[in-house]
Structure formats: structure tokens, C-alpha cells
Amino acid sequence: MLNLILFGPPGSGKGTQSKLIIERFGLRHISTGDLLRSEISAGTPLGKEAQKFINKGQLVPDEVVIGMISEVLDNNTGASGFIFDGFPRTVAQAVALDKLLSLKNTSIAVLLALEVPEEELIKRLLKRGETSGRSDDANEEVIRARIQEYRDKTATVAAYYDKAKKLRTVKGEGSIEEIFGLLSDKITPLAEKLI
Ligand code: B4P
């Protein structure tokens, strides 16, 4: 299996690049943001709870997100690999993910970290907010709170994988195709090893 993490602050292009990566490399996409939004639109108790945090730009509690991931992994036993988008966002989530994967005799191959300056992130998210209908993209205060959450709780996840020599940084500014090219250069050798 080939398991990748696509990492970066809110608006760095994780969702955008994931779509291209799954097309080329045939991995199963797991986005905790998408999973949470579908719980919210279905009006489930989990969705109602998650919405309170998302509306304030805060992370949803670890146990909620880890439970969701565990279920998706169990429901996709035949996958050739996973791309984790927006997960893990805390070191506790990273430790839980390592455990879940080791139960399946597999592991994370690499964490690809997209680097984008803060002002560019805010510009992108405000622009998406004009059309996405996402409450968390609609105002700058919430966007800044999300970036602060990233600095306080998520940035350390990169250090966790760096210790295991699995961190690769990629410039996340430029055209979507250029950035996809840089990511593909890192993924292709790993995919070839598995053939
Ligand atoms: P997510 O859904 O993961 O959202 P995100 O980080 O805001 O977006 P992403 O990074 O994927 O967006 P993209 O850059 O592709 O999370 C939403 C919320 O859910 C979190 O704030 C949190 O509350 C909760 N949550 C999710 N996972 C969680 C977890 N594991 N633990 C706890 N809570 C969790 O797109 C942004 C915009 O930029 C788009 O409009 C795109 O078109 C544009 N763009 C992309 N690349 C570009 C480029 N190269 N140039 C110009 N624009 C570009």
C-alpha cells in the first residue's frame, strides 16, 4: 500500500491537489473536512457537534475525528493506498493514525507539506467564501482563527513525521499544475517501488 499525508495550513491547496493525486495514482481520498461537512449536511449528532467548532475556526475534538477515520479504514480494506487530506491535525491524531495503520500491517510513506504565505491563504479562502457557501470561509476573523489553530496545534505534526524522516516540503504557491508537478516528483518514486 502507498499511504500519503497531504499537509499544510487552511487554504494551502490540500483539497485541490488531492483530486489530482487520486486521478494519477489511484489512491483512496480521505478528507476529514469533507467527512465532517457531510455529517453536518445530514444533520447527524456528530455533525451538529462538529459544526460548533468549525463555525469558530477551531479544530473538532480528536476522538470524534479519529473515530471517523477508523471507520473509513475498516470500510476500505481493498484500497491500494490512501491519501489523508487534512488529517492528522494534532500529534494525538498522528499517533492514533500510526496505530490504526500498523493494525493493518501498513504505515505512512511520506508527509507532503505545502508551504504558502499567510496573506495568500487568507486571499484564497476569502475568494472561495464568495461561492462555496462554507460558513468557515465567509469571514476573515474565522479564517485567521483557523490559521492560529494550525500554528498552535497542527504545525507540530510536521515535526513528528520529520523525526521519522518522512517529511517533504513543497512550495504551494504558483499554478495548480506547477504545484501538482512538484508533488508528483515526490510521489512517483514511491509508487514505482510498489509496482
Ligand atoms: P478542511 O476541509 O480540511 O479545509 P481547509 O484546510 O480549509 O482547506 P484546504 O487546504 O483543503 O483547501 P484548498 O487549499 O484546497 O477543514 C475545515 C475545518 O474542518 C477545519 O477548520 C476544522 O474545523 C475541521 N477539521 C477538518 N479536519 C480536522 C481534523 N483532522 N481535526 C480536527 N478538525 C478538523 O482550497 C482553498 C482555496 O484555494 C480554493 O478555493 C482553491 O481553489 C484555492 N487554491 C488552491 N490552490 C491554489 C493555487 N495554487 N493558486 C490559487 N488558488 C488556489
XYZ file of N, CA, C and O and ligand atoms in Angstrom:
833
model
N 0.837 -1.202 0.000
C 0.000 0.000 0.000
C 0.870 1.250 0.000
O 1.975 1.240 0.524
N 0.322 2.312 -0.604
C 1.013 3.601 -0.570
C 0.116 4.587 0.186
O -0.970 4.920 -0.297
N 0.574 5.011 1.360
C -0.233 5.925 2.177
C 0.487 7.253 2.324
O 1.626 7.300 2.795
N -0.190 8.327 1.907
C 0.409 9.659 1.926
C -0.424 10.594 2.794
O -1.649 10.455 2.846
N 0.249 11.576 3.388
C -0.477 12.661 4.055
C -0.218 13.929 3.260
O 0.945 14.260 2.968
N -1.288 14.633 2.903
C -1.129 15.947 2.301
C -1.406 16.959 3.405
O -2.490 16.975 3.992
N -0.391 17.777 3.667
C -0.385 18.598 4.878
C -0.207 20.067 4.507
O 0.408 20.390 3.482
N -0.707 20.945 5.365
C -0.500 22.378 5.142
C -1.578 23.166 5.829
O -2.597 22.611 6.248
N -1.383 24.483 5.942
C -2.392 25.323 6.604
C -3.690 25.368 5.800
O -3.722 24.964 4.629
N -4.776 25.889 6.406
C -6.037 26.021 5.675
C -5.830 26.849 4.418
O -5.177 27.895 4.472
N -6.343 26.367 3.298
C -6.221 27.117 2.046
C -4.922 26.875 1.304
O -4.653 27.498 0.281
N -4.111 25.918 1.773
C -2.809 25.707 1.123
C -2.919 24.872 -0.150
O -1.950 24.736 -0.889
N -4.102 24.292 -0.401
C -4.285 23.537 -1.644
C -4.410 22.039 -1.431
O -4.317 21.270 -2.388
N -4.656 21.615 -0.209
C -4.732 20.173 0.075
C -5.872 19.510 -0.713
O -5.656 18.513 -1.388
N -7.061 20.099 -0.590
C -8.216 19.518 -1.300
C -8.017 19.569 -2.806
O -8.283 18.597 -3.521
N -7.521 20.707 -3.283
C -7.303 20.913 -4.719
C -6.313 19.881 -5.273
O -6.560 19.243 -6.293
N -5.188 19.715 -4.606
C -4.151 18.801 -5.095
C -4.536 17.335 -4.895
O -4.169 16.483 -5.710
N -5.303 17.058 -3.835
C -5.714 15.661 -3.594
C -6.465 15.106 -4.790
O -6.265 13.959 -5.183
N -7.348 15.952 -5.361
C -8.156 15.484 -6.503
C -7.246 15.037 -7.641
O -7.488 14.027 -8.289
N -6.177 15.798 -7.898
C -5.262 15.459 -8.995
C -4.436 14.221 -8.644
O -4.194 13.355 -9.492
N -4.035 14.115 -7.390
C -3.202 12.976 -6.973
C -3.999 11.664 -7.091
O -3.476 10.666 -7.590
N -5.263 11.687 -6.668
C -6.019 10.413 -6.744
C -6.248 10.001 -8.194
O -6.217 8.825 -8.506
N -6.423 10.990 -9.073
C -6.593 10.644 -10.501
C -5.347 9.956 -11.040
O -5.413 8.976 -11.742
N -4.173 10.511 -10.715
C -2.944 9.942 -11.290
C -2.503 8.663 -10.594
O -2.021 7.744 -11.236
N -2.628 8.622 -9.274
C -2.015 7.499 -8.548
C -3.030 6.468 -8.031
O -2.629 5.465 -7.430
N -4.328 6.740 -8.248
C -5.352 5.743 -7.902
C -5.465 5.433 -6.417
O -5.741 4.296 -6.045
N -5.243 6.446 -5.588
C -5.362 6.209 -4.141
C -6.779 6.563 -3.671
O -7.496 7.293 -4.345
N -7.139 6.056 -2.497
C -8.438 6.400 -1.915
C -8.262 7.702 -1.127
O -7.357 7.816 -0.298
N -9.121 8.682 -1.407
C -9.019 10.005 -0.769
C -9.804 10.026 0.548
O -10.977 9.683 0.565
N -9.145 10.432 1.623
C -9.867 10.622 2.894
C -9.647 12.051 3.358
O -8.535 12.429 3.761
N -10.695 12.868 3.288
C -10.628 14.255 3.767
C -11.520 14.378 4.990
O -12.739 14.196 4.893
N -10.915 14.680 6.140
C -11.750 14.806 7.348
C -12.670 16.024 7.228
O -13.788 16.004 7.743
N -12.225 17.065 6.520
C -13.096 18.230 6.305
C -14.351 17.821 5.540
O -15.470 18.153 5.926
N -14.173 17.049 4.450
C -15.331 16.594 3.659
C -16.225 15.671 4.493
O -17.455 15.757 4.429
N -15.607 14.767 5.262
C -16.411 13.844 6.082
C -17.249 14.629 7.089
O -18.439 14.354 7.282
N -16.620 15.638 7.709
C -17.359 16.440 8.706
C -18.477 17.235 8.041
O -19.591 17.300 8.557
N -18.179 17.804 6.855
C -19.233 18.578 6.170
C -20.399 17.677 5.750
O -21.543 18.100 5.776
N -20.123 16.415 5.395
C -21.276 15.578 5.015
C -22.076 15.176 6.259
O -23.301 15.043 6.178
N -21.423 15.041 7.405
C -22.174 14.796 8.657
C -23.047 16.016 8.987
O -24.181 15.878 9.435
N -22.492 17.217 8.741
C -23.247 18.451 9.032
C -24.462 18.530 8.114
O -25.577 18.767 8.562
N -24.254 18.268 6.813
C -25.427 18.421 5.936
C -26.457 17.321 6.158
O -27.638 17.531 5.912
N -26.025 16.162 6.684
C -27.000 15.109 7.004
C -27.682 15.367 8.358
O -28.599 14.639 8.739
N -27.196 16.379 9.087
C -27.821 16.742 10.369
C -27.648 15.698 11.461
O -28.475 15.594 12.370
N -26.565 14.909 11.403
C -26.334 13.875 12.430
C -25.885 14.531 13.746
O -25.398 15.677 13.741
N -25.985 13.806 14.872
C -25.490 14.368 16.146
C -24.006 14.743 16.047
O -23.594 15.806 16.528
N -23.216 13.879 15.358
C -21.780 14.193 15.192
C -21.620 15.510 14.415
O -20.819 16.370 14.783
N -22.414 15.659 13.349
C -22.344 16.874 12.542
C -22.712 18.103 13.340
O -22.065 19.148 13.231
N -23.745 17.980 14.162
C -24.192 19.141 14.963
C -23.102 19.564 15.939
O -22.854 20.746 16.159
N -22.446 18.570 16.540
C -21.359 18.846 17.479
C -20.176 19.496 16.739
O -19.630 20.508 17.180
N -19.822 18.917 15.584
C -18.668 19.420 14.812
C -18.896 20.859 14.345
O -17.974 21.686 14.367
N -20.116 21.165 13.957
C -20.420 22.498 13.420
C -20.041 23.611 14.402
O -19.546 24.667 14.008
N -20.260 23.346 15.702
C -19.956 24.375 16.720
C -18.494 24.773 16.659
O -18.140 25.935 16.813
N -17.616 23.788 16.450
C -16.173 24.067 16.414
C -15.795 24.720 15.093
O -15.049 25.694 15.051
N -16.296 24.158 13.993
C -15.938 24.641 12.653
C -16.354 26.101 12.478
O -15.599 26.913 11.949
N -17.527 26.458 12.971
C -18.002 27.843 12.842
C -17.099 28.841 13.558
O -17.059 30.007 13.204
N -16.382 28.364 14.576
C -15.480 29.274 15.311
C -14.048 29.192 14.788
O -13.146 29.821 15.323
N -13.832 28.349 13.782
C -12.479 28.203 13.249
C -11.613 27.291 14.102
O -10.391 27.280 13.975
N -12.261 26.511 14.986
C -11.488 25.621 15.877
C -11.447 24.199 15.339
O -12.317 23.791 14.570
N -10.470 23.435 15.817
C -10.411 22.020 15.455
C -11.514 21.259 16.183
O -11.839 21.557 17.335
N -12.053 20.258 15.510
C -13.035 19.352 16.112
C -12.253 18.412 17.057
O -11.093 18.073 16.769
N -12.841 17.987 18.216
C -12.074 17.154 19.153
C -11.489 15.887 18.502
O -12.128 15.265 17.644
N -10.285 15.528 18.969
C -9.552 14.389 18.399
C -10.382 13.115 18.338
O -10.368 12.404 17.332
N -11.102 12.790 19.451
C -11.774 11.484 19.486
C -12.847 11.365 18.399
O -13.060 10.290 17.839
N -13.467 12.494 18.054
C -14.505 12.490 17.010
C -13.856 12.141 15.666
O -14.317 11.270 14.917
N -12.756 12.838 15.376
C -12.113 12.684 14.067
C -11.452 11.296 13.952
O -11.548 10.634 12.914
N -10.822 10.843 15.007
C -10.142 9.539 14.970
C -11.174 8.417 14.761
O -10.943 7.484 13.984
N -12.328 8.540 15.417
C -13.403 7.543 15.248
C -13.858 7.468 13.797
O -14.054 6.379 13.247
N -13.977 8.641 13.169
C -14.413 8.674 11.763
C -13.398 7.993 10.860
O -13.737 7.227 9.975
N -12.114 8.272 11.092
C -11.048 7.698 10.256
C -11.013 6.179 10.417
O -10.889 5.444 9.444
N -11.150 5.729 11.639
C -11.096 4.293 11.900
C -12.195 3.586 11.102
O -11.954 2.536 10.478
N -13.382 4.185 11.072
C -14.498 3.588 10.326
C -14.199 3.548 8.817
O -14.428 2.534 8.166
N -13.653 4.634 8.288
C -13.368 4.661 6.844
C -12.311 3.600 6.502
O -12.428 2.906 5.486
N -11.296 3.460 7.335
C -10.254 2.454 7.055
C -10.874 1.051 7.051
O -10.571 0.235 6.180
N -11.749 0.797 8.018
C -12.389 -0.520 8.088
C -13.281 -0.798 6.879
O -13.445 -1.945 6.483
N -13.849 0.272 6.316
C -14.759 0.084 5.166
C -14.030 0.048 3.832
O -14.662 -0.041 2.787
N -12.718 0.194 3.837
C -11.967 0.238 2.571
C -10.775 -0.705 2.601
O -9.650 -0.318 2.252
N -11.023 -1.948 2.993
C -9.914 -2.884 3.168
C -9.213 -3.226 1.846
O -8.047 -3.582 1.849
N -9.903 -3.055 0.705
C -9.276 -3.422 -0.579
C -8.486 -2.296 -1.223
O -7.941 -2.486 -2.318
N -8.384 -1.128 -0.594
C -7.730 0.025 -1.241
C -6.237 -0.223 -1.449
O -5.593 -0.905 -0.642
N -5.699 0.355 -2.556
C -4.265 0.174 -2.814
C -3.440 1.196 -2.026
O -2.207 1.151 -2.015
N -4.123 2.113 -1.387
C -3.445 3.109 -0.567
C -4.379 4.272 -0.314
O -5.446 4.366 -0.927
N -3.966 5.143 0.606
C -4.817 6.267 1.000
C -4.060 7.578 0.886
O -2.844 7.624 1.130
N -4.805 8.631 0.535
C -4.254 9.962 0.708
C -5.066 10.651 1.802
O -6.284 10.792 1.684
N -4.394 10.982 2.872
C -5.050 11.643 4.003
C -4.929 13.153 3.796
O -3.811 13.683 3.713
N -6.084 13.820 3.705
C -6.139 15.249 3.402
C -6.764 15.967 4.601
O -7.925 15.744 4.921
N -5.944 16.778 5.274
C -6.468 17.494 6.440
C -6.464 16.650 7.699
O -7.069 17.013 8.703
N -5.783 15.539 7.665
C -5.653 14.629 8.815
C -4.305 13.941 8.718
O -3.950 13.515 7.608
N -3.525 13.810 9.792
C -3.776 14.282 11.145
C -3.519 15.786 11.313
O -2.657 16.338 10.663
N -4.285 16.398 12.219
C -4.121 17.824 12.501
C -3.587 18.074 13.912
O -3.406 19.236 14.302
N -3.370 17.028 14.695
C -2.713 17.152 16.011
C -1.779 15.948 16.145
O -1.956 14.932 15.435
N -0.841 16.053 17.100
C 0.074 14.912 17.300
C -0.720 13.699 17.810
O -0.437 12.565 17.414
N -1.747 13.937 18.624
C -2.571 12.804 19.107
C -3.223 12.077 17.922
O -3.297 10.848 17.902
N -3.676 12.830 16.932
C -4.258 12.193 15.734
C -3.191 11.416 14.963
O -3.454 10.344 14.415
N -1.972 11.962 14.907
C -0.877 11.280 14.191
C -0.534 9.956 14.869
O -0.357 8.922 14.201
N -0.475 9.970 16.202
C -0.157 8.742 16.948
C -1.261 7.709 16.706
O -0.987 6.529 16.447
N -2.520 8.173 16.742
C -3.654 7.246 16.516
C -3.604 6.677 15.104
O -3.864 5.484 14.898
N -3.266 7.512 14.132
C -3.212 7.029 12.739
C -2.128 5.958 12.592
O -2.360 4.913 11.972
N -0.960 6.220 13.163
C 0.110 5.215 13.088
C -0.357 3.875 13.652
O -0.067 2.818 13.099
N -1.073 3.936 14.770
C -1.567 2.688 15.397
C -2.576 1.982 14.495
O -2.505 0.774 14.300
N -3.528 2.763 13.956
C -4.569 2.157 13.098
C -3.930 1.496 11.880
O -4.320 0.397 11.476
N -2.938 2.170 11.292
C -2.301 1.599 10.095
C -1.472 0.371 10.454
O -1.439 -0.602 9.702
N -0.816 0.400 11.616
C 0.023 -0.757 11.962
C -0.856 -1.991 12.211
O -0.442 -3.117 11.928
N -2.091 -1.787 12.676
C -3.017 -2.923 12.819
C -3.319 -3.552 11.468
O -3.717 -4.708 11.376
N -3.149 -2.763 10.414
C -3.394 -3.266 9.061
C -2.075 -3.593 8.350
O -2.024 -3.683 7.122
N -1.010 -3.708 9.124
C 0.333 -4.028 8.609
C 0.813 -3.043 7.551
O 1.436 -3.436 6.565
N 0.484 -1.790 7.713
C 0.957 -0.783 6.772
C 1.344 0.480 7.552
O 1.267 0.492 8.789
N 1.799 1.521 6.826
C 2.252 2.743 7.517
C 2.218 3.915 6.546
O 1.984 3.736 5.351
N 2.495 5.110 7.075
C 2.603 6.310 6.237
C 3.961 6.284 5.526
O 4.998 6.082 6.165
N 3.936 6.495 4.191
C 5.203 6.548 3.451
C 5.821 7.934 3.574
O 7.040 8.075 3.762
N 4.985 8.966 3.461
C 5.530 10.313 3.436
C 4.462 11.343 3.796
O 3.268 11.107 3.569
N 4.911 12.462 4.398
C 4.016 13.605 4.624
C 4.489 14.720 3.706
O 5.650 15.144 3.776
N 3.606 15.165 2.815
C 3.942 16.220 1.862
C 3.358 17.524 2.390
O 2.130 17.658 2.506
N 4.225 18.471 2.745
C 3.775 19.710 3.390
C 3.810 20.869 2.403
O 4.875 21.223 1.889
N 2.638 21.431 2.123
C 2.537 22.576 1.210
C 2.831 23.860 1.982
O 2.213 24.116 3.021
N 3.761 24.673 1.459
C 4.134 25.913 2.147
C 3.607 27.123 1.374
O 3.951 27.319 0.206
N 2.758 27.903 2.050
C 2.124 29.069 1.415
C 2.111 30.223 2.428
O 1.738 30.006 3.587
N 2.505 31.452 2.000
C 2.473 32.579 2.943
C 1.051 32.907 3.425
O 0.087 32.705 2.686
N 0.980 33.429 4.654
C -0.324 33.636 5.297
C -1.266 34.559 4.504
O -2.457 34.281 4.396
N -0.742 35.651 3.959
C -1.632 36.585 3.249
C -2.271 35.917 2.023
O -3.413 36.179 1.689
N -1.519 35.036 1.374
C -2.050 34.295 0.220
C -3.168 33.335 0.676
O -4.182 33.184 -0.005
N -2.973 32.707 1.841
C -4.004 31.787 2.366
C -5.309 32.542 2.579
O -6.383 32.082 2.186
N -5.199 33.716 3.192
C -6.405 34.495 3.519
C -7.113 34.924 2.235
O -8.330 34.806 2.109
N -6.302 35.353 1.259
C -6.872 35.770 -0.032
C -7.650 34.610 -0.683
O -8.779 34.766 -1.118
N -7.029 33.434 -0.714
C -7.667 32.263 -1.352
C -8.964 31.888 -0.653
O -9.967 31.592 -1.295
N -8.922 31.873 0.682
C -10.107 31.399 1.416
C -11.256 32.401 1.318
O -12.419 32.007 1.162
N -10.933 33.707 1.366
C -11.997 34.714 1.205
C -12.618 34.590 -0.179
O -13.827 34.703 -0.341
N -11.777 34.309 -1.177
C -12.288 34.165 -2.547
C -13.213 32.934 -2.631
O -14.293 32.996 -3.209
N -12.765 31.819 -2.044
C -13.612 30.628 -2.069
C -14.926 30.902 -1.333
O -15.981 30.435 -1.732
N -14.844 31.688 -0.241
C -16.032 32.015 0.564
C -17.108 32.731 -0.229
O -18.291 32.665 0.120
N -16.717 33.403 -1.326
C -17.723 34.126 -2.136
C -18.687 33.151 -2.810
O -19.805 33.502 -3.118
N -18.229 31.912 -3.040
C -19.080 30.975 -3.784
C -19.310 29.633 -3.070
O -20.222 28.899 -3.431
N -18.480 29.289 -2.081
C -18.540 27.917 -1.542
C -19.736 27.675 -0.624
O -20.112 26.527 -0.394
N -20.280 28.747 -0.052
C -21.344 28.564 0.938
C -20.800 28.025 2.254
O -21.566 27.689 3.158
N -19.479 27.934 2.382
C -18.890 27.430 3.639
C -18.823 28.556 4.662
O -18.170 29.570 4.431
N -19.476 28.332 5.826
C -19.517 29.392 6.838
C -18.108 29.735 7.335
O -17.827 30.872 7.685
N -17.217 28.723 7.336
C -15.875 28.984 7.873
C -14.975 29.737 6.888
O -13.879 30.150 7.246
N -15.430 29.926 5.635
C -14.663 30.729 4.674
C -15.227 32.147 4.571
O -14.698 32.980 3.841
N -16.358 32.376 5.252
C -17.094 33.622 4.970
C -16.515 34.853 5.648
O -16.725 35.961 5.168
N -15.841 34.713 6.756
C -15.297 35.947 7.351
C -13.848 35.798 7.806
O -13.391 34.744 8.221
N -13.153 36.935 7.678
C -11.697 36.931 7.874
C -11.303 36.544 9.292
O -10.281 35.903 9.508
N -12.161 36.914 10.249
C -11.839 36.595 11.649
C -11.763 35.070 11.851
O -10.855 34.562 12.509
N -12.737 34.360 11.277
C -12.757 32.891 11.408
C -11.556 32.286 10.656
O -10.904 31.360 11.149
N -11.239 32.838 9.500
C -10.085 32.335 8.734
C -8.800 32.524 9.545
O -7.974 31.607 9.647
N -8.652 33.699 10.158
C -7.448 33.937 10.982
C -7.413 32.988 12.182
O -6.352 32.513 12.576
N -8.586 32.692 12.765
C -8.634 31.739 13.893
C -8.185 30.354 13.421
O -7.463 29.645 14.142
N -8.573 29.956 12.196
C -8.154 28.643 11.670
C -6.641 28.594 11.491
O -6.004 27.576 11.774
N -6.087 29.708 11.007
C -4.627 29.732 10.807
C -3.908 29.689 12.164
O -2.893 29.011 12.323
N -4.492 30.365 13.160
C -3.907 30.335 14.509
C -3.964 28.913 15.086
O -2.986 28.449 15.688
N -5.084 28.211 14.900
C -5.214 26.819 15.341
C -4.119 25.962 14.688
O -3.522 25.098 15.313
N -3.902 26.227 13.399
C -2.859 25.490 12.664
C -1.508 25.711 13.338
O -0.773 24.756 13.598
N -1.196 27.000 13.627
C 0.106 27.290 14.263
C 0.221 26.631 15.635
O 1.251 26.068 15.975
N -0.861 26.712 16.420
C -0.812 26.236 17.811
C -0.826 24.711 17.913
O -0.185 24.142 18.779
N -1.630 24.054 17.062
C -1.876 22.621 17.287
C -1.424 21.715 16.152
O -1.194 20.531 16.370
N -1.362 22.252 14.936
C -1.145 21.367 13.782
C 0.301 21.376 13.291
O 0.814 20.340 12.861
N 0.964 22.543 13.350
C 2.317 22.640 12.785
C 3.245 21.564 13.362
O 4.112 21.034 12.656
N 3.059 21.189 14.625
C 3.935 20.197 15.264
C 3.811 18.802 14.642
O 4.690 17.965 14.850
N 2.722 18.575 13.906
C 2.562 17.263 13.250
C 3.696 17.051 12.233
O 4.205 15.936 12.077
N 4.121 18.142 11.571
C 5.228 18.023 10.609
C 6.500 17.580 11.328
O 7.240 16.718 10.827
N 6.746 18.132 12.511
C 7.947 17.763 13.278
C 7.887 16.283 13.681
O 8.909 15.577 13.674
N 6.698 15.819 14.011
C 6.504 14.405 14.394
C 6.955 13.475 13.254
O 7.670 12.493 13.476
N 6.547 13.806 12.010
C 6.937 12.956 10.871
C 8.369 13.223 10.432
O 9.027 12.343 9.862
N 8.867 14.429 10.710
C 10.259 14.738 10.388
C 11.197 13.827 11.198
O 12.200 13.332 10.691
N 10.826 13.584 12.448
C 11.632 12.691 13.306
C 11.752 11.313 12.682
O 12.760 10.625 12.837
N 10.700 10.893 11.990
C 10.700 9.580 11.329
C 11.242 9.683 9.896
O 11.123 8.725 9.120
N 11.807 10.852 9.549
C 12.380 11.119 8.209
C 11.340 10.980 7.090
O 11.641 10.517 5.992
N 10.112 11.372 7.395
C 9.034 11.234 6.394
C 8.484 12.573 5.924
O 7.501 12.610 5.201
N 9.113 13.669 6.349
C 8.620 15.000 5.965
C 9.263 15.459 4.656
O 10.485 15.402 4.510
N 8.427 15.886 3.701
C 8.925 16.501 2.456
C 8.170 17.804 2.270
O 6.937 17.795 2.271
N 8.882 18.932 2.102
C 8.188 20.205 1.917
C 8.093 20.530 0.427
O 8.983 20.184 -0.363
N 7.000 21.180 0.064
C 6.747 21.534 -1.333
C 6.224 22.972 -1.366
O 5.357 23.327 -0.560
N 6.749 23.771 -2.322
C 6.269 25.151 -2.452
C 4.822 25.121 -2.953
O 4.548 24.556 -4.009
N 3.916 25.735 -2.185
C 2.496 25.668 -2.525
C 1.978 26.907 -3.223
O 0.773 27.098 -3.340
N 2.903 27.762 -3.690
C 2.498 28.971 -4.436
C 2.863 28.788 -5.885
O 3.943 28.270 -6.193
N 1.997 29.257 -6.786
C 2.225 29.083 -8.220
C 0.962 28.503 -8.811
O -0.083 28.466 -8.129
N 1.037 28.009 -10.060
C -0.195 27.476 -10.651
C -0.471 26.086 -10.060
O 0.438 25.408 -9.558
N -1.736 25.686 -10.132
C -2.144 24.379 -9.591
C -1.348 23.267 -10.285
O -0.889 22.318 -9.642
N -1.118 23.412 -11.606
C -0.380 22.390 -12.372
C 1.089 22.323 -11.928
O 1.647 21.239 -11.787
N 1.689 23.509 -11.721
C 3.102 23.523 -11.278
C 3.259 22.802 -9.949
O 4.173 21.995 -9.752
N 2.348 23.103 -9.035
C 2.439 22.500 -7.691
C 2.197 20.996 -7.785
O 2.901 20.206 -7.145
N 1.252 20.605 -8.629
C 0.995 19.171 -8.827
C 2.254 18.486 -9.374
O 2.585 17.368 -8.969
N 2.972 19.163 -10.272
C 4.219 18.606 -10.812
C 5.234 18.356 -9.694
O 5.865 17.291 -9.639
N 5.363 19.317 -8.781
C 6.327 19.166 -7.671
C 5.923 17.998 -6.757
O 6.772 17.216 -6.311
N 4.614 17.888 -6.508
C 4.141 16.790 -5.647
C 4.354 15.442 -6.335
O 4.826 14.475 -5.711
N 4.049 15.402 -7.636
C 4.191 14.139 -8.379
C 5.642 13.667 -8.374
O 5.908 12.462 -8.287
N 6.591 14.628 -8.469
C 8.011 14.257 -8.437
C 8.372 13.514 -7.154
O 9.267 12.677 -7.127
N 7.686 13.860 -6.064
C 7.981 13.189 -4.781
C 7.240 11.852 -4.680
O 7.709 10.927 -4.025
N 6.049 11.780 -5.299
C 5.222 10.571 -5.120
C 5.640 9.452 -6.089
O 5.646 8.275 -5.719
N 6.009 9.838 -7.335
C 6.281 8.821 -8.363
C 7.297 7.761 -7.909
O 7.021 6.561 -8.052
N 8.458 8.151 -7.348
C 9.412 7.097 -6.957
C 8.835 6.136 -5.914
O 9.128 4.939 -5.949
N 7.986 6.646 -5.042
C 7.381 5.777 -4.016
C 6.386 4.819 -4.666
O 6.328 3.641 -4.315
N 5.617 5.337 -5.645
C 4.633 4.486 -6.332
C 5.352 3.426 -7.148
O 4.917 2.270 -7.200
N 6.488 3.804 -7.782
C 7.224 2.838 -8.626
C 7.791 1.691 -7.802
O 7.841 0.559 -8.258
N 8.193 2.003 -6.565
C 8.738 0.957 -5.692
C 7.736 -0.161 -5.448
O 8.091 -1.289 -5.155
N 6.437 0.210 -5.503
C 5.394 -0.767 -5.186
C 4.983 -1.630 -6.372
O 4.256 -2.596 -6.218
N 5.433 -1.213 -7.587
C 4.987 -1.975 -8.780
C 5.785 -3.284 -8.904
O 6.992 -3.291 -8.704
P -10.704 21.329 5.631
O -11.883 20.912 4.865
O -9.567 20.369 5.736
O -10.340 22.691 4.927
P -9.118 23.613 4.635
O -7.893 23.245 5.385
O -9.676 24.965 4.845
O -8.917 23.555 3.071
P -7.914 23.031 2.001
O -6.485 23.296 2.371
O -8.251 21.627 1.614
O -8.429 23.943 0.799
P -7.687 24.221 -0.544
O -6.397 24.810 -0.110
O -7.668 23.072 -1.466
O -11.097 21.744 7.148
C -12.209 22.539 7.500
C -12.444 22.522 9.014
O -12.858 21.194 9.446
C -11.229 22.834 9.914
O -11.059 24.229 10.105
C -11.615 22.101 11.223
O -12.529 22.844 12.000
C -12.329 20.856 10.741
N -11.399 19.704 10.601
C -11.054 19.087 9.427
N -10.187 18.074 9.649
C -9.980 18.047 11.004
C -9.156 17.246 11.854
N -8.373 16.273 11.360
N -9.165 17.504 13.191
C -9.939 18.467 13.693
N -10.736 19.277 12.952
C -10.761 19.077 11.616
O -8.514 25.361 -1.223
C -8.555 26.696 -0.788
C -8.822 27.617 -1.963
O -7.594 27.936 -2.593
C -9.718 27.028 -3.036
O -10.660 27.981 -3.424
C -8.773 26.701 -4.178
O -9.379 26.836 -5.449
C -7.679 27.750 -3.997
N -6.384 27.295 -4.473
C -5.834 26.067 -4.296
N -4.615 26.018 -4.873
C -4.380 27.264 -5.420
C -3.298 27.836 -6.131
N -2.203 27.139 -6.436
N -3.387 29.128 -6.503
C -4.504 29.859 -6.221
N -5.568 29.360 -5.549
C -5.510 28.079 -5.155
